Short mmCIF file of C-alpha atoms and ligand atoms in Angstrom, two decimals:
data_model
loop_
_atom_site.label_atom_id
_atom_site.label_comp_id
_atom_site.label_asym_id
_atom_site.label_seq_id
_atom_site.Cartn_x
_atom_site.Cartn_y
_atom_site.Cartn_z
CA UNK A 23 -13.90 -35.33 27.43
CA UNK A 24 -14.90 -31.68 28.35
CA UNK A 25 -12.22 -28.82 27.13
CA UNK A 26 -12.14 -26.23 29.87
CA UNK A 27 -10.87 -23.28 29.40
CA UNK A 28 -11.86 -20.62 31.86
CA UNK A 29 -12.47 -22.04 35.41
CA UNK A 30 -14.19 -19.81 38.37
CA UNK A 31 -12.86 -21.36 41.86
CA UNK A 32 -14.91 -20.21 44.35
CA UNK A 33 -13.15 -20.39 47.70
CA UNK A 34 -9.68 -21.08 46.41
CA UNK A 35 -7.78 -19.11 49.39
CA UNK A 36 -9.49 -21.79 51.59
CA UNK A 37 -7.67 -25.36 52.74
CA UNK A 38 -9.10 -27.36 49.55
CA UNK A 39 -9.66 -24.78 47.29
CA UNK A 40 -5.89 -23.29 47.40
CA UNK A 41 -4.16 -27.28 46.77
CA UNK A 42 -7.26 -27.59 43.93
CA UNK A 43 -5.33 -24.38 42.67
CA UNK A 44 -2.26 -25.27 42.61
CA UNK A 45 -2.32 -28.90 41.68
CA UNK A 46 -4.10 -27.43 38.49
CA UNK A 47 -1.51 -24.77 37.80
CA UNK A 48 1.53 -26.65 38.73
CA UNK A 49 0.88 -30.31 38.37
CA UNK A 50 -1.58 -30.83 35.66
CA UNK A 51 -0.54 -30.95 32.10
CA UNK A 52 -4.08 -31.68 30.63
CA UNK A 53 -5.13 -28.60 31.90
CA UNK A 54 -3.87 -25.86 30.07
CA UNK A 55 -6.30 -22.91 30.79
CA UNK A 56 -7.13 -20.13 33.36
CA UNK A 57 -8.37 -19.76 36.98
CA UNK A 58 -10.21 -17.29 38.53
CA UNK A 59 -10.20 -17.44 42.43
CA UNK A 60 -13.10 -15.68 43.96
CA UNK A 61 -12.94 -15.29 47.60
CA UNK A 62 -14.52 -13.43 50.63
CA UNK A 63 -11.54 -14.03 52.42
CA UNK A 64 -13.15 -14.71 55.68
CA UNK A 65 -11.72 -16.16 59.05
CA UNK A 66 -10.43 -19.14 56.91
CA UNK A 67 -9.32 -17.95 53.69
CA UNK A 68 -5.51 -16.89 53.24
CA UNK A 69 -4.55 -15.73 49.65
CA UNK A 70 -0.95 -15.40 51.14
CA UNK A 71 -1.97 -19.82 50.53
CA UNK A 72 -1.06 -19.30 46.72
CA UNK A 73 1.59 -16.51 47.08
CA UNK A 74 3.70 -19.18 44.71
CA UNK A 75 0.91 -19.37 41.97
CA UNK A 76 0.44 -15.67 42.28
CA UNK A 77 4.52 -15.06 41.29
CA UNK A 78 4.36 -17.67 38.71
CA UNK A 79 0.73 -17.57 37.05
CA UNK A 80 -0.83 -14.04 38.79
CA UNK A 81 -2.71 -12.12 35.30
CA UNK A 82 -1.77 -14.83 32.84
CA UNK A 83 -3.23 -18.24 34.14
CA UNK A 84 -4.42 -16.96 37.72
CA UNK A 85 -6.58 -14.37 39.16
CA UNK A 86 -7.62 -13.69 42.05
CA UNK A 87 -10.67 -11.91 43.00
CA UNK A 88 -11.62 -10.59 46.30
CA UNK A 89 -15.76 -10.83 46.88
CA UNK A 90 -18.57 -12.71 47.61
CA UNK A 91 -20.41 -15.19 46.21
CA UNK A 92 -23.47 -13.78 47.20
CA UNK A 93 -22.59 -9.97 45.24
CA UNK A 94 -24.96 -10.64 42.23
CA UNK A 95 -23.59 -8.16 40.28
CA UNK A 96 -20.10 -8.50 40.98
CA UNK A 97 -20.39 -12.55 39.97
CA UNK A 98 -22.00 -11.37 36.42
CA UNK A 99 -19.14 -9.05 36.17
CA UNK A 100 -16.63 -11.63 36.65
CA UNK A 101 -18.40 -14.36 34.09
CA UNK A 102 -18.53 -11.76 31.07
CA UNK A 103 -14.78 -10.41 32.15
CA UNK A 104 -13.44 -13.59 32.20
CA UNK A 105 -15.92 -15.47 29.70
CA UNK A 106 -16.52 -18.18 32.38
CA UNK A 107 -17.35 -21.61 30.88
CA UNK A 108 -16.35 -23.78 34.24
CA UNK A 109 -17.99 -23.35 38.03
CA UNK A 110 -15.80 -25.33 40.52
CA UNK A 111 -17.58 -24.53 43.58
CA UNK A 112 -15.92 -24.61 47.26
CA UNK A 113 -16.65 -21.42 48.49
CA UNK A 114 -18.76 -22.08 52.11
CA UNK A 115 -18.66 -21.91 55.61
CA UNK A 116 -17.26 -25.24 56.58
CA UNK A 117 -16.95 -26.00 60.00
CA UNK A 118 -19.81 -27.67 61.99
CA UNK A 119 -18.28 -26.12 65.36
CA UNK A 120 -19.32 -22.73 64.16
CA UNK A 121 -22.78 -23.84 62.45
CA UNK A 122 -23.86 -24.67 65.93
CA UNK A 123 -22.59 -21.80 67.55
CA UNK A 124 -23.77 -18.96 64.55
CA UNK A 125 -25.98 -20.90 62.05
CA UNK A 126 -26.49 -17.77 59.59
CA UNK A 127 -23.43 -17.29 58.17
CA UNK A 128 -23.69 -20.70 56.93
CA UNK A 129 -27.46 -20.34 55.49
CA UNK A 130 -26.32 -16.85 54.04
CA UNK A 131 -22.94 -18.48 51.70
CA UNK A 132 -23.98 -22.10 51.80
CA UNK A 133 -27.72 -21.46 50.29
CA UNK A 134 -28.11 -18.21 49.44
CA UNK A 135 -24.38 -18.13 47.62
CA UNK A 136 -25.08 -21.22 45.96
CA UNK A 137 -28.21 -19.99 44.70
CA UNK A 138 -26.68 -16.81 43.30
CA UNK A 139 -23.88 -18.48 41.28
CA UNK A 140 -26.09 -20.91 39.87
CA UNK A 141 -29.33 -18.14 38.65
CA UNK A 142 -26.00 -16.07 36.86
CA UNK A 143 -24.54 -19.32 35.26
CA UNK A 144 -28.44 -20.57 33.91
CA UNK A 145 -29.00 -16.96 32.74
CA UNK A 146 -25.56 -15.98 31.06
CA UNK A 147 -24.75 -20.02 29.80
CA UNK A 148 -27.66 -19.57 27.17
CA UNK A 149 -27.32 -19.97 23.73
CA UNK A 150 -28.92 -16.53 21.73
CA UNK A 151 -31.97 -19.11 21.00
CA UNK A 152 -32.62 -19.86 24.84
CA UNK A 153 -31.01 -23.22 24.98
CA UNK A 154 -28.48 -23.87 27.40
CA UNK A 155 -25.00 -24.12 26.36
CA UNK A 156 -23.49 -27.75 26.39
CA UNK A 157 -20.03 -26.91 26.49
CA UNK A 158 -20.12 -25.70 30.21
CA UNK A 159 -20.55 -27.16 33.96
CA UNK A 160 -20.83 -26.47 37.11
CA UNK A 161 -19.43 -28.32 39.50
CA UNK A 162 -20.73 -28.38 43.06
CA UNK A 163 -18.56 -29.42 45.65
CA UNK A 164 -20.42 -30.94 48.81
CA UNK A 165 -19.35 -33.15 51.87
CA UNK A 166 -20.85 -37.20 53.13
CA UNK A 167 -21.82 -35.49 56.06
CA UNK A 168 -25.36 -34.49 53.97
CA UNK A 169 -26.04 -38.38 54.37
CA UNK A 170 -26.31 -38.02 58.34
CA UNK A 171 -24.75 -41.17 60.25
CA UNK A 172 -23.64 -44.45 60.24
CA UNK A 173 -24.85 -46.85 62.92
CA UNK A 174 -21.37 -49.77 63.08
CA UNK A 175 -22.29 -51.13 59.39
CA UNK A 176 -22.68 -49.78 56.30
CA UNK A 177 -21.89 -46.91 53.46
CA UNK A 178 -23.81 -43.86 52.25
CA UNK A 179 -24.13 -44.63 48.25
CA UNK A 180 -24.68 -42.09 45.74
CA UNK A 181 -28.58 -43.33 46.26
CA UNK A 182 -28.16 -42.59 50.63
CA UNK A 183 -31.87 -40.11 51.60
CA UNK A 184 -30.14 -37.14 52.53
CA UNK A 185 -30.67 -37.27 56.39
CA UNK A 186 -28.42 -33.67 57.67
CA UNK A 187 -28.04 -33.35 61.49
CA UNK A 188 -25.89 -30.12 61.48
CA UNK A 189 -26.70 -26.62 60.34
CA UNK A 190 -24.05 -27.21 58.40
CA UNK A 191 -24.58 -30.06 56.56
CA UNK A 192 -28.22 -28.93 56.26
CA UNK A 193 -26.76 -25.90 54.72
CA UNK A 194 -24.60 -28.17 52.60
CA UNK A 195 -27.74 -30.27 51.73
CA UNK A 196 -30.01 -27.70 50.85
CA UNK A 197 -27.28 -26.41 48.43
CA UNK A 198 -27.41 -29.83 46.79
CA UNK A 199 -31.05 -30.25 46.41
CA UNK A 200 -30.50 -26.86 44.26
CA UNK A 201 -27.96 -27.54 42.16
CA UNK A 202 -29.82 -30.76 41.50
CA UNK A 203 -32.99 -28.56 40.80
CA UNK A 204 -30.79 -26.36 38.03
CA UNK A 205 -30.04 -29.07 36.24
CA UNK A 206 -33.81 -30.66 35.72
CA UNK A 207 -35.82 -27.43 35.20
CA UNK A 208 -33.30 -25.56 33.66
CA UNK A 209 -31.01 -28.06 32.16
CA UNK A 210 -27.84 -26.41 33.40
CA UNK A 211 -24.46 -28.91 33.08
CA UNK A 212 -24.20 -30.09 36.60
CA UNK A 213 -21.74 -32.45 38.39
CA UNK A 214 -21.80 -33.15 42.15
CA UNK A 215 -19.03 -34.50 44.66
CA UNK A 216 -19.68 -35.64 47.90
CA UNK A 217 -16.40 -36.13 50.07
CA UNK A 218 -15.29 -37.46 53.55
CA UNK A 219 -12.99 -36.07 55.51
CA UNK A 220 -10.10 -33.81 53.81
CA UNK A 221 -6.45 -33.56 55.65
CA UNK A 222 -3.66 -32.05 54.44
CA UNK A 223 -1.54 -28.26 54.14
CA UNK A 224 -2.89 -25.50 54.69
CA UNK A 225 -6.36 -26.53 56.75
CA UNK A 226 -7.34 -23.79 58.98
CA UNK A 227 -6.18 -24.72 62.46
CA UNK A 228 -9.78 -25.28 64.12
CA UNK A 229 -10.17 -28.86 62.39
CA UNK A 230 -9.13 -31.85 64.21
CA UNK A 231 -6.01 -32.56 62.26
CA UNK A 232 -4.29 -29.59 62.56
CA UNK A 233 -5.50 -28.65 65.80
CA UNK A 234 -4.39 -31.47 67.17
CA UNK A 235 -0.76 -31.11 65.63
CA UNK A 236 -0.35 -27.57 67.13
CA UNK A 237 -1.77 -28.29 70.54
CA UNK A 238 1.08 -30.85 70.98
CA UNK A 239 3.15 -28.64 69.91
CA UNK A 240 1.95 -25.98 71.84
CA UNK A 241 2.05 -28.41 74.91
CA UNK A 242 -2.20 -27.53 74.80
CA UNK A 243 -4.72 -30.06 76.34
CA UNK A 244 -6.04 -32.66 73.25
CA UNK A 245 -9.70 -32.12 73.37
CA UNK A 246 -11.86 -34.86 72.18
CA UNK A 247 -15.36 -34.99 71.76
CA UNK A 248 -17.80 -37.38 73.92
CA UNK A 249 -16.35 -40.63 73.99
CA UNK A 250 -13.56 -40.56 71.23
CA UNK A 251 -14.96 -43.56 69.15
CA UNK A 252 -16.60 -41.58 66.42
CA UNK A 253 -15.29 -42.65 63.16
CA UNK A 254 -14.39 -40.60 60.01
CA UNK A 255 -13.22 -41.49 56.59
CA UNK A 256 -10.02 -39.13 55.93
CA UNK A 257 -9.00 -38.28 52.73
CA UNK A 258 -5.73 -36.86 51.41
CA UNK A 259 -6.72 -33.16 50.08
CA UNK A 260 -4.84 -34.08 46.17
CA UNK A 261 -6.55 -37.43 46.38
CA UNK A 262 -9.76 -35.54 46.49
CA UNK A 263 -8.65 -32.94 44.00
CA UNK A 264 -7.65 -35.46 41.46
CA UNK A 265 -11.11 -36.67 41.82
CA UNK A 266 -12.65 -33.36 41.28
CA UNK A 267 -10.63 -33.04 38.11
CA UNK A 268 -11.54 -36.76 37.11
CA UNK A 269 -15.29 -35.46 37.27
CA UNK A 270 -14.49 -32.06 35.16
CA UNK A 271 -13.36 -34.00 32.21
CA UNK A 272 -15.32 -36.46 32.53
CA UNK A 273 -17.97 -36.68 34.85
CA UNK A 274 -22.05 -37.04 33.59
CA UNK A 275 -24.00 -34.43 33.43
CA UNK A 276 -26.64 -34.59 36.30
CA UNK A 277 -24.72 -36.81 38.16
CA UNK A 278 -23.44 -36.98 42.12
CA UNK A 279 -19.92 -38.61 42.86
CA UNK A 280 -19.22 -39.98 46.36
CA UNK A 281 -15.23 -39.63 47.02
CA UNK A 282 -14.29 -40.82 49.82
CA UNK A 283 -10.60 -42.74 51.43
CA UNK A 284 -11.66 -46.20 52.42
CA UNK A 285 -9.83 -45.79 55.23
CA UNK A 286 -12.09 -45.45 58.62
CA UNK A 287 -10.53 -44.02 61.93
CA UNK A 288 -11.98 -43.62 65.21
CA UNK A 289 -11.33 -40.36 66.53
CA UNK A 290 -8.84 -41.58 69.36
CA UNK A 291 -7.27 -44.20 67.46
CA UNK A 292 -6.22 -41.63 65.08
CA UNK A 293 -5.21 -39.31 67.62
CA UNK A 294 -2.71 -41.81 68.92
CA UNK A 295 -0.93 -41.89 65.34
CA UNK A 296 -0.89 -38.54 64.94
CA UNK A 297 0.91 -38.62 68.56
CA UNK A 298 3.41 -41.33 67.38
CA UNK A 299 4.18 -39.37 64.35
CA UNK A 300 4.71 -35.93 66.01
CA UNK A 301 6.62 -37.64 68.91
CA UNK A 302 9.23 -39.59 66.19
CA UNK A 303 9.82 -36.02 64.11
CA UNK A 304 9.85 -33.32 67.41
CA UNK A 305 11.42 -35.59 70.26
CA UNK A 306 8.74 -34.46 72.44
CA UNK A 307 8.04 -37.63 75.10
CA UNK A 308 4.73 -39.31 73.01
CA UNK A 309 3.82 -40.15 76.59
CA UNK A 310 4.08 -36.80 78.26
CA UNK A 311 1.82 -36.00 75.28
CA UNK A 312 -0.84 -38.45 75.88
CA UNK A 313 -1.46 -37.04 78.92
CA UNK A 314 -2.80 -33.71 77.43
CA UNK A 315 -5.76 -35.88 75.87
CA UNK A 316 -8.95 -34.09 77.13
CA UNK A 317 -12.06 -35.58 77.13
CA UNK A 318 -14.59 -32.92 76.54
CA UNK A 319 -18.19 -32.91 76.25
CA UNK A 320 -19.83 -34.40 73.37
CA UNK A 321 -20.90 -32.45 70.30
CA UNK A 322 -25.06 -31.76 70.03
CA UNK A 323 -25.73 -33.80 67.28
CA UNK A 324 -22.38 -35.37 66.58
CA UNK A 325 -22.81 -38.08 63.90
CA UNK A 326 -21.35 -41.40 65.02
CA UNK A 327 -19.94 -42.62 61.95
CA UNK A 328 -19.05 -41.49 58.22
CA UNK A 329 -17.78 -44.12 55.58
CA UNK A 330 -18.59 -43.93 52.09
CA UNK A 331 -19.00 -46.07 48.73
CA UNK A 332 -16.95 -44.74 46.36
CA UNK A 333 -16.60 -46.94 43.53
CA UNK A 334 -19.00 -44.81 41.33
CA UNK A 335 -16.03 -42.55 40.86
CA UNK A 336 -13.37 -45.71 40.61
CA UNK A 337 -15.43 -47.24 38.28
CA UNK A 338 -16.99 -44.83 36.00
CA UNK A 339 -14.36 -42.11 36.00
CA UNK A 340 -10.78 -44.60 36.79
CA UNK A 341 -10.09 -42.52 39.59
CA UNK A 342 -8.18 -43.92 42.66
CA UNK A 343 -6.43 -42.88 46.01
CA UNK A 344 -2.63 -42.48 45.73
CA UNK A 345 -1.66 -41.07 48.92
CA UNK A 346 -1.44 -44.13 52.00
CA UNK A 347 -3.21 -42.25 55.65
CA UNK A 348 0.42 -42.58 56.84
CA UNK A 349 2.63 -41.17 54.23
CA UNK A 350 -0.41 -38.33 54.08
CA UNK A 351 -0.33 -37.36 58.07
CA UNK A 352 3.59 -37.96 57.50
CA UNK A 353 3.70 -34.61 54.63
CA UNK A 354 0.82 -32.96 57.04
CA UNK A 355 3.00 -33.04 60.43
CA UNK A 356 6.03 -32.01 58.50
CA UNK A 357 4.17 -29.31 56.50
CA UNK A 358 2.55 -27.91 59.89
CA UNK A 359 6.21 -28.07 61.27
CA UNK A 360 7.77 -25.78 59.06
CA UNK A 361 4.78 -23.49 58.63
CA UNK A 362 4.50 -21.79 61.85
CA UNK A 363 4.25 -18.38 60.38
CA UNK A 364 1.63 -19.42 57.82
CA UNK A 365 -0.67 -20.46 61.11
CA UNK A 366 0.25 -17.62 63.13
CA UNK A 367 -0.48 -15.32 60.40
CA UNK A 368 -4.54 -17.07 59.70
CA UNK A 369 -4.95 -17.47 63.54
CA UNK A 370 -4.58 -14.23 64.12
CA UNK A 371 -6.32 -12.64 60.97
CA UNK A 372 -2.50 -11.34 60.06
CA UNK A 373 -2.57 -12.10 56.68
CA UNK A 374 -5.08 -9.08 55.58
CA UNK A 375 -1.42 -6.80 55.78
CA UNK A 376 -0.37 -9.43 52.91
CA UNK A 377 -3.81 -8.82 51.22
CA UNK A 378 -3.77 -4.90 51.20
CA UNK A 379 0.27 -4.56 50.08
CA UNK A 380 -0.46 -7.23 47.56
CA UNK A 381 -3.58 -6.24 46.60
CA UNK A 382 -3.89 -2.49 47.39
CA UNK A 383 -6.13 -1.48 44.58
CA UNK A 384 -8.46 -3.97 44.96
CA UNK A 385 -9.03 -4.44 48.10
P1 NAD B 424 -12.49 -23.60 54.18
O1 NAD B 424 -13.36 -23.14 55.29
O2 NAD B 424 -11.06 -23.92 54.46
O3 NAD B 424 -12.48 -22.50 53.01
C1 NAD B 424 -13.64 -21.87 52.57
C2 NAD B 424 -13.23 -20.72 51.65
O4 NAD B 424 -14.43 -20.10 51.15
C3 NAD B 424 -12.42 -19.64 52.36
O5 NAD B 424 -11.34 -19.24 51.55
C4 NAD B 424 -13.42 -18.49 52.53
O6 NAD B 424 -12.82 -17.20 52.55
C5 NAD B 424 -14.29 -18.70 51.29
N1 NAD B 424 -15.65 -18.13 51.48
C6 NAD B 424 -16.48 -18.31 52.53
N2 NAD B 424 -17.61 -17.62 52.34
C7 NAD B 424 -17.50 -17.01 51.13
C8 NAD B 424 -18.37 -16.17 50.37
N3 NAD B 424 -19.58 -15.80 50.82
N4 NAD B 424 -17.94 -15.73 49.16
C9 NAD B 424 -16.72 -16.09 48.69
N5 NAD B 424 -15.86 -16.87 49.38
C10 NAD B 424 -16.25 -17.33 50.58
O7 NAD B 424 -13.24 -24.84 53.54
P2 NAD B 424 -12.65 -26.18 52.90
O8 NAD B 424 -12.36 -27.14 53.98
O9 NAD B 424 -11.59 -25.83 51.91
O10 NAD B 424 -13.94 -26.71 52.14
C11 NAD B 424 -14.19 -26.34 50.79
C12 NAD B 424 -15.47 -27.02 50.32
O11 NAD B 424 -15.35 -28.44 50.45
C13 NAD B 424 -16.71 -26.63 51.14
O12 NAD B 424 -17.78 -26.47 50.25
C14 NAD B 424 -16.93 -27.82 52.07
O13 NAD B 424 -18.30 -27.96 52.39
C15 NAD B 424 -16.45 -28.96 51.20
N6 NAD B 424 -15.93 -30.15 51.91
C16 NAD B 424 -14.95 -29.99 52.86
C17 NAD B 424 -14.42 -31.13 53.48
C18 NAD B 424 -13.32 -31.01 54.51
O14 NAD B 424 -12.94 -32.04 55.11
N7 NAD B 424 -12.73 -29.85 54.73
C19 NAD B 424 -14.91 -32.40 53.16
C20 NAD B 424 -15.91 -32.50 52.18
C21 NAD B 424 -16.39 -31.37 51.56
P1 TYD B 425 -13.87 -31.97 62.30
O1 TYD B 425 -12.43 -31.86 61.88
O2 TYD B 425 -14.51 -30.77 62.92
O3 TYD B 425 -14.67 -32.48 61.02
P2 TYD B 425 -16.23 -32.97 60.90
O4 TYD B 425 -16.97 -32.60 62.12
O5 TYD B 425 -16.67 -32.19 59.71
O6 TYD B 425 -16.15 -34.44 60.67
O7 TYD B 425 -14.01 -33.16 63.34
C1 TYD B 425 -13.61 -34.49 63.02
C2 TYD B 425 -14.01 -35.37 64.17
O8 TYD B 425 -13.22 -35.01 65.32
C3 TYD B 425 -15.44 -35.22 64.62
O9 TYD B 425 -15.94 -36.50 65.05
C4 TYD B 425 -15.36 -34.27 65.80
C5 TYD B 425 -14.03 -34.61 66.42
N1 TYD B 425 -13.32 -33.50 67.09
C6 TYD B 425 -12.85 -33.67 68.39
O10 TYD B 425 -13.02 -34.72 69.01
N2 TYD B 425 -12.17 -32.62 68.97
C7 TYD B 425 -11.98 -31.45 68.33
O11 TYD B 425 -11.36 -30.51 68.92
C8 TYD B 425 -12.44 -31.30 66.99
C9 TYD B 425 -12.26 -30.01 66.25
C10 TYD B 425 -13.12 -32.36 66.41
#
């Protein structure tokens, strides 16, 4: 079992990064070191996420550092200041919307990010002799959707061609092939994870899940995507973090770990639970709400179907799920419900007036 002592989160103020955070902090008692948050704080990261781990842990187990990924110099700074021996990295542009609208940004963080944190961590992880250090890792964090689609049968294995449709998950894919490439020229410590679909607190409001909680709250249209029967494999964001955390300890060196929820939706089938659920906790008439549902058109390139084989992770590392897809969109309506100012704030880019009186000298 690896001992990890001083962890660099990339992207912690964003939806997985911040629960990865704060199950470490709060929930895990084999963990007993430090985290460093980097973050850009872009459209979809929210420190204001961890304002409880900031009270509790801020300058003794937490810190958080506003940047980028791709600042060279500023990353070097932060693994001598910190004596970094642990890379979890989550830190991209994440939404395949935007990727099709402005590919750059996601070339830019996705590649060119990657690519920076993993040149620092080769060059400052050597031993005085040249060797690399063997008591270190970095841990890439990357998404099914570098597999491409599923026709009606079938799983993407650990051993699926890579077959990206997306500028994201090209983006996503190319990052892969390079941490892959750090490990067998340079020999750098190197886990992979490749997950379905997260849900949960604190996802930024442009994602299915969530925006389809607001809009019925909101009384907006439902808009769904070409013909509704695409199917995803959802996830419950802790189940995915406990997974991640499985891997840390534990996980080979050189190896790639699909995590996924064995539990496949179609898009409109899960749109009618998440209708059911909202209806039973708001009183709003479930059928008043069906009637919002939108078809819009179809995605360019929208894959059909995700599912994934995950017992590589079960078997090897004794992980499991914990969280059942209805007691998970259960804690996810209710959070959403009584988090209104926590999604009016990201919508509307509010939160940066948290950042500076928080964070005044540094950012
Ligand atoms: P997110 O968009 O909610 O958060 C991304 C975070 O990264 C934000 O806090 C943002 O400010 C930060 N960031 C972006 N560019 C940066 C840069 N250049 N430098 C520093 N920080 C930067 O994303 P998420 O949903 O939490 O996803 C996290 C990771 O998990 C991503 O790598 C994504 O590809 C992967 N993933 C996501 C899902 C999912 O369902 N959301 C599924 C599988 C894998
Ligand atoms: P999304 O949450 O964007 O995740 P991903 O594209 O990474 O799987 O979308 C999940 C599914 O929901 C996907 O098939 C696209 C579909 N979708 C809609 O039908 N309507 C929407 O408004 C959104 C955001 C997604």
């Amino acid at each position: 079992m690896r001992s990890l002592k001083n962890i660099l989160v990339t992207g912690g103020c964003g939806f997985i990064g911040c629960n990865f955070i704060r199950v470490m902090l709060k929930k895990t008692s084999d963990f007993t070191g430090r985290i460093i948050n980097l973050d850009a704080l872009t459209y979809a990261g929210n420190p204001e996420s961890l304002s409880d781990i900031e009270s509790e842990f801020g300058n003794t187990r937490y810190f958080f550092e506003h940047g980028d990924i791709c600042d060279r110099p500023l990353v070097e700074s932060l693994f001598r200041k910190y004596n970094i021996d642990t890379v979890v990295h989550f830190a991209a542009e994440s939404h395949v919307d935007r990727s099709i609208h402005g590919p750059e940004a996601f070339i830019v963080t996705n590649v060119m990010g990657t690519f920076t944190l993993l040149d620092i961590a080769r060059n400052i992880w050597k031993n005085s002799g040249g060797t690399m250090r063997d008591d270190v890792l970095f841990h890439h964090i990357s998404t099914d959707e570098v597999y491409g689609s599923l026709g009606e049968s079938g799983y993407f294995t650990e051993t699926t061609a890579y077959d990206p449709r997306s500028p994201y998950s090209s983006s996503k894919a190319s990052s892969d092939h390079l941490v892959s490439a750090y490990y067998h020229t340079y020999g750098l410590p190197v886990t992979i994870s490749n997950c379905s679909n997260n849900y949960g607190p604190y996802q930024f409001p442009e994602k299915l899940i969530p925006l389809m909680i607001l809009n019925m709250l909101e009384g907006k249209p439902l808009p769904v995507y070409g013909d509704g029967k695409n199917i995803r494999d959802w996830l419950y964001v802790e189940d995915h973090n406990s997974a991640v955390w499985a891997i840390l300890k534990n996980g080979r060196n050189g190896e790639r770990y699909n995590i996924g929820g064995e539990n496949e939706w179609e898009n409109i089938a899960l749109l009618y639970e998440l209708i059911a659920i909202v209806s039973k906790k708001t009183g709003i008439d479930a059928e008043k709400i069906r009637g919002t549902i939108t078809f819009v058109r179809d995605r360019p390139g929208h894959d059909r179907r995700y599912a994934i084989d995950c017992s590589r992770v079960k078997c090897d590392l004794g992980w499991k799920q914990s969280v059942s897809f209805e007691a998970g969109l259960n804690k996810t309506v209710d959070w959403y419900l009584s988090n209104s100012e926590w999604v009016d704030r990201i919508r509307s880019g509010e939160y940066k007036k948290w950042v500076e009186k928080n964070y005044s000298q540094r950012v």
